[in-house]
């Protein structure tokens, strides 16, 4: 299993399940900051058509191209199905944001051969590792 920083270094396209249009929420600020550092952010939110200048999708299954990482801003109870959906689209890694922990989601990810991170923040890990995708 890759480390959190290896996952970020290897990922270019991040699908964000639960991305928010509310600029005061972490589910908006975190993906926006990742985008500003060069990652392509694909928002997954059934209530909006566009976020961060990208088309938003109602589900992971609707995304028409591969994603490198599925980032989860949903409660732990919802994370189980999100991990199943991530496995179904062939995502190589899933990341549950700070405060989200699920033993069942971890088990599903491991059985699917996916890298798994939980209870950690993308932007904190990005900054700690000094990562950017900008030239």
PDB file of C-alpha atoms in Angstrom:
ATOM      1  CA  UNK A   1       0.000   0.000   0.000  1.00  0.00           C
ATOM      2  CA  UNK A   2       1.271   3.448  -0.938  1.00  0.00           C
ATOM      3  CA  UNK A   3       1.683   6.161   1.675  1.00  0.00           C
ATOM      4  CA  UNK A   4      -0.586   9.214   1.664  1.00  0.00           C
ATOM      5  CA  UNK A   5       2.111  11.353   0.065  1.00  0.00           C
ATOM      6  CA  UNK A   6       2.823   8.685  -2.583  1.00  0.00           C
ATOM      7  CA  UNK A   7      -0.875   8.560  -3.452  1.00  0.00           C
ATOM      8  CA  UNK A   8      -0.969  12.340  -3.896  1.00  0.00           C
ATOM      9  CA  UNK A   9       2.260  12.372  -5.891  1.00  0.00           C
ATOM     10  CA  UNK A  10       0.930   9.665  -8.218  1.00  0.00           C
ATOM     11  CA  UNK A  11      -2.527  11.206  -8.667  1.00  0.00           C
ATOM     12  CA  UNK A  12      -3.475  13.828 -11.230  1.00  0.00           C
ATOM     13  CA  UNK A  13      -7.284  13.506 -11.242  1.00  0.00           C
ATOM     14  CA  UNK A  14      -9.219  13.534  -7.966  1.00  0.00           C
ATOM     15  CA  UNK A  15     -12.963  12.860  -7.804  1.00  0.00           C
ATOM     16  CA  UNK A  16     -14.387  14.594  -4.727  1.00  0.00           C
ATOM     17  CA  UNK A  17     -17.551  12.925  -3.420  1.00  0.00           C
ATOM     18  CA  UNK A  18     -19.510  15.439  -1.392  1.00  0.00           C
ATOM     19  CA  UNK A  19     -17.829  18.503  -2.892  1.00  0.00           C
ATOM     20  CA  UNK A  20     -19.693  21.589  -1.676  1.00  0.00           C
ATOM     21  CA  UNK A  21     -20.629  24.854  -3.329  1.00  0.00           C
ATOM     22  CA  UNK A  22     -20.472  26.561   0.089  1.00  0.00           C
ATOM     23  CA  UNK A  23     -17.115  28.370   0.260  1.00  0.00           C
ATOM     24  CA  UNK A  24     -17.183  28.204   4.063  1.00  0.00           C
ATOM     25  CA  UNK A  25     -17.087  24.392   4.099  1.00  0.00           C
ATOM     26  CA  UNK A  26     -13.947  22.252   3.974  1.00  0.00           C
ATOM     27  CA  UNK A  27     -15.637  20.262   1.186  1.00  0.00           C
ATOM     28  CA  UNK A  28     -15.249  23.396  -0.952  1.00  0.00           C
ATOM     29  CA  UNK A  29     -11.970  24.868   0.282  1.00  0.00           C
ATOM     30  CA  UNK A  30      -9.930  21.658   0.259  1.00  0.00           C
ATOM     31  CA  UNK A  31     -10.691  20.650  -3.346  1.00  0.00           C
ATOM     32  CA  UNK A  32     -10.304  24.251  -4.500  1.00  0.00           C
ATOM     33  CA  UNK A  33      -6.845  24.458  -2.925  1.00  0.00           C
ATOM     34  CA  UNK A  34      -5.844  21.134  -4.502  1.00  0.00           C
ATOM     35  CA  UNK A  35      -7.004  22.488  -7.863  1.00  0.00           C
ATOM     36  CA  UNK A  36      -4.947  25.642  -7.320  1.00  0.00           C
ATOM     37  CA  UNK A  37      -1.903  23.404  -6.839  1.00  0.00           C
ATOM     38  CA  UNK A  38      -2.477  21.669 -10.163  1.00  0.00           C
ATOM     39  CA  UNK A  39      -4.687  18.652  -9.490  1.00  0.00           C
ATOM     40  CA  UNK A  40      -7.755  18.205 -11.677  1.00  0.00           C
ATOM     41  CA  UNK A  41     -10.781  18.106  -9.402  1.00  0.00           C
ATOM     42  CA  UNK A  42     -13.934  16.305 -10.527  1.00  0.00           C
ATOM     43  CA  UNK A  43     -16.820  17.221  -8.198  1.00  0.00           C
ATOM     44  CA  UNK A  44     -19.380  14.547  -7.345  1.00  0.00           C
ATOM     45  CA  UNK A  45     -22.522  16.202  -6.001  1.00  0.00           C
ATOM     46  CA  UNK A  46     -26.053  15.422  -7.200  1.00  0.00           C
ATOM     47  CA  UNK A  47     -27.335  18.938  -6.467  1.00  0.00           C
ATOM     48  CA  UNK A  48     -25.047  21.044  -8.677  1.00  0.00           C
ATOM     49  CA  UNK A  49     -24.098  21.123 -12.355  1.00  0.00           C
ATOM     50  CA  UNK A  50     -20.653  22.701 -11.991  1.00  0.00           C
ATOM     51  CA  UNK A  51     -18.077  23.410  -9.302  1.00  0.00           C
ATOM     52  CA  UNK A  52     -14.508  24.703  -9.519  1.00  0.00           C
ATOM     53  CA  UNK A  53     -15.018  25.298 -13.253  1.00  0.00           C
ATOM     54  CA  UNK A  54     -15.589  21.564 -13.810  1.00  0.00           C
ATOM     55  CA  UNK A  55     -18.749  19.670 -14.631  1.00  0.00           C
ATOM     56  CA  UNK A  56     -20.194  18.037 -11.518  1.00  0.00           C
ATOM     57  CA  UNK A  57     -21.441  14.462 -11.638  1.00  0.00           C
ATOM     58  CA  UNK A  58     -24.260  12.871  -9.658  1.00  0.00           C
ATOM     59  CA  UNK A  59     -22.214   9.739  -8.967  1.00  0.00           C
ATOM     60  CA  UNK A  60     -18.771   8.241  -9.523  1.00  0.00           C
ATOM     61  CA  UNK A  61     -20.275   5.891 -12.134  1.00  0.00           C
ATOM     62  CA  UNK A  62     -21.190   8.887 -14.335  1.00  0.00           C
ATOM     63  CA  UNK A  63     -17.610  10.165 -14.654  1.00  0.00           C
ATOM     64  CA  UNK A  64     -16.625   9.300 -18.244  1.00  0.00           C
ATOM     65  CA  UNK A  65     -12.872   9.009 -17.665  1.00  0.00           C
ATOM     66  CA  UNK A  66     -10.529   7.378 -15.145  1.00  0.00           C
ATOM     67  CA  UNK A  67      -9.789   9.006 -11.807  1.00  0.00           C
ATOM     68  CA  UNK A  68      -6.640   8.447  -9.776  1.00  0.00           C
ATOM     69  CA  UNK A  69      -8.106   9.113  -6.357  1.00  0.00           C
ATOM     70  CA  UNK A  70     -11.581   9.308  -4.827  1.00  0.00           C
ATOM     71  CA  UNK A  71     -11.686  11.837  -1.980  1.00  0.00           C
ATOM     72  CA  UNK A  72     -14.643  11.487   0.388  1.00  0.00           C
ATOM     73  CA  UNK A  73     -16.413  14.334   2.201  1.00  0.00           C
ATOM     74  CA  UNK A  74     -19.373  12.248   3.411  1.00  0.00           C
ATOM     75  CA  UNK A  75     -20.234  10.755   6.804  1.00  0.00           C
ATOM     76  CA  UNK A  76     -18.577   7.457   7.700  1.00  0.00           C
ATOM     77  CA  UNK A  77     -21.858   5.591   7.194  1.00  0.00           C
ATOM     78  CA  UNK A  78     -21.955   6.815   3.573  1.00  0.00           C
ATOM     79  CA  UNK A  79     -18.262   6.090   2.991  1.00  0.00           C
ATOM     80  CA  UNK A  80     -18.911   2.353   2.736  1.00  0.00           C
ATOM     81  CA  UNK A  81     -21.010   2.759  -0.415  1.00  0.00           C
ATOM     82  CA  UNK A  82     -18.624   5.387  -1.807  1.00  0.00           C
ATOM     83  CA  UNK A  83     -15.737   2.915  -1.479  1.00  0.00           C
ATOM     84  CA  UNK A  84     -17.814   0.235  -3.210  1.00  0.00           C
ATOM     85  CA  UNK A  85     -18.542   2.714  -6.004  1.00  0.00           C
ATOM     86  CA  UNK A  86     -14.847   3.676  -6.223  1.00  0.00           C
ATOM     87  CA  UNK A  87     -13.917   0.000  -6.571  1.00  0.00           C
ATOM     88  CA  UNK A  88     -16.572  -0.433  -9.263  1.00  0.00           C
ATOM     89  CA  UNK A  89     -15.021   2.315 -11.422  1.00  0.00           C
ATOM     90  CA  UNK A  90     -11.506   0.953 -10.913  1.00  0.00           C
ATOM     91  CA  UNK A  91     -10.156   3.835  -8.828  1.00  0.00           C
ATOM     92  CA  UNK A  92      -6.740   2.855  -7.465  1.00  0.00           C
ATOM     93  CA  UNK A  93      -7.122   4.808  -4.213  1.00  0.00           C
ATOM     94  CA  UNK A  94      -9.690   6.232  -1.836  1.00  0.00           C
ATOM     95  CA  UNK A  95      -9.193   8.916   0.808  1.00  0.00           C
ATOM     96  CA  UNK A  96     -11.575   9.664   3.677  1.00  0.00           C
ATOM     97  CA  UNK A  97     -11.133  13.219   4.899  1.00  0.00           C
ATOM     98  CA  UNK A  98     -10.304  14.323   8.426  1.00  0.00           C
ATOM     99  CA  UNK A  99     -12.759  12.932  10.980  1.00  0.00           C
ATOM    100  CA  UNK A 100     -14.069  10.156   8.705  1.00  0.00           C
ATOM    101  CA  UNK A 101     -13.211   6.612   9.818  1.00  0.00           C
ATOM    102  CA  UNK A 102     -14.789   3.334   8.706  1.00  0.00           C
ATOM    103  CA  UNK A 103     -13.471  -0.155   9.349  1.00  0.00           C
ATOM    104  CA  UNK A 104     -15.931  -1.551   6.797  1.00  0.00           C
ATOM    105  CA  UNK A 105     -14.846   0.924   4.114  1.00  0.00           C
ATOM    106  CA  UNK A 106     -11.216   0.001   4.832  1.00  0.00           C
ATOM    107  CA  UNK A 107     -12.024  -3.710   4.474  1.00  0.00           C
ATOM    108  CA  UNK A 108     -13.810  -3.151   1.154  1.00  0.00           C
ATOM    109  CA  UNK A 109     -10.906  -1.078  -0.180  1.00  0.00           C
ATOM    110  CA  UNK A 110      -8.341  -3.665   0.886  1.00  0.00           C
ATOM    111  CA  UNK A 111     -10.345  -6.509  -0.666  1.00  0.00           C
ATOM    112  CA  UNK A 112     -10.535  -4.505  -3.902  1.00  0.00           C
ATOM    113  CA  UNK A 113      -6.763  -3.889  -3.846  1.00  0.00           C
ATOM    114  CA  UNK A 114      -7.162  -0.136  -3.474  1.00  0.00           C
ATOM    115  CA  UNK A 115      -4.891   2.142  -1.481  1.00  0.00           C
ATOM    116  CA  UNK A 116      -6.806   3.585   1.470  1.00  0.00           C
ATOM    117  CA  UNK A 117      -6.357   6.640   3.681  1.00  0.00           C
ATOM    118  CA  UNK A 118      -8.764   7.767   6.397  1.00  0.00           C
ATOM    119  CA  UNK A 119      -9.029  10.600   8.900  1.00  0.00           C
ATOM    120  CA  UNK A 120      -6.486  12.758   7.060  1.00  0.00           C
ATOM    121  CA  UNK A 121      -6.755  15.991   5.121  1.00  0.00           C
ATOM    122  CA  UNK A 122      -5.532  16.268   1.534  1.00  0.00           C
ATOM    123  CA  UNK A 123      -4.222  19.816   1.880  1.00  0.00           C
ATOM    124  CA  UNK A 124      -2.385  19.092   5.129  1.00  0.00           C
ATOM    125  CA  UNK A 125      -0.700  16.065   3.557  1.00  0.00           C
ATOM    126  CA  UNK A 126       0.039  17.998   0.357  1.00  0.00           C
ATOM    127  CA  UNK A 127       1.673  20.820   2.300  1.00  0.00           C
ATOM    128  CA  UNK A 128       3.627  18.502   4.618  1.00  0.00           C
ATOM    129  CA  UNK A 129       5.045  16.632   1.623  1.00  0.00           C
ATOM    130  CA  UNK A 130       5.708  19.854  -0.311  1.00  0.00           C
ATOM    131  CA  UNK A 131       3.757  18.530  -3.305  1.00  0.00           C
ATOM    132  CA  UNK A 132       2.404  20.489  -6.249  1.00  0.00           C
ATOM    133  CA  UNK A 133       1.460  19.560  -9.794  1.00  0.00           C
ATOM    134  CA  UNK A 134       2.264  23.022 -11.139  1.00  0.00           C
ATOM    135  CA  UNK A 135       5.214  23.346 -13.460  1.00  0.00           C
TER     136      UNK A 135
END
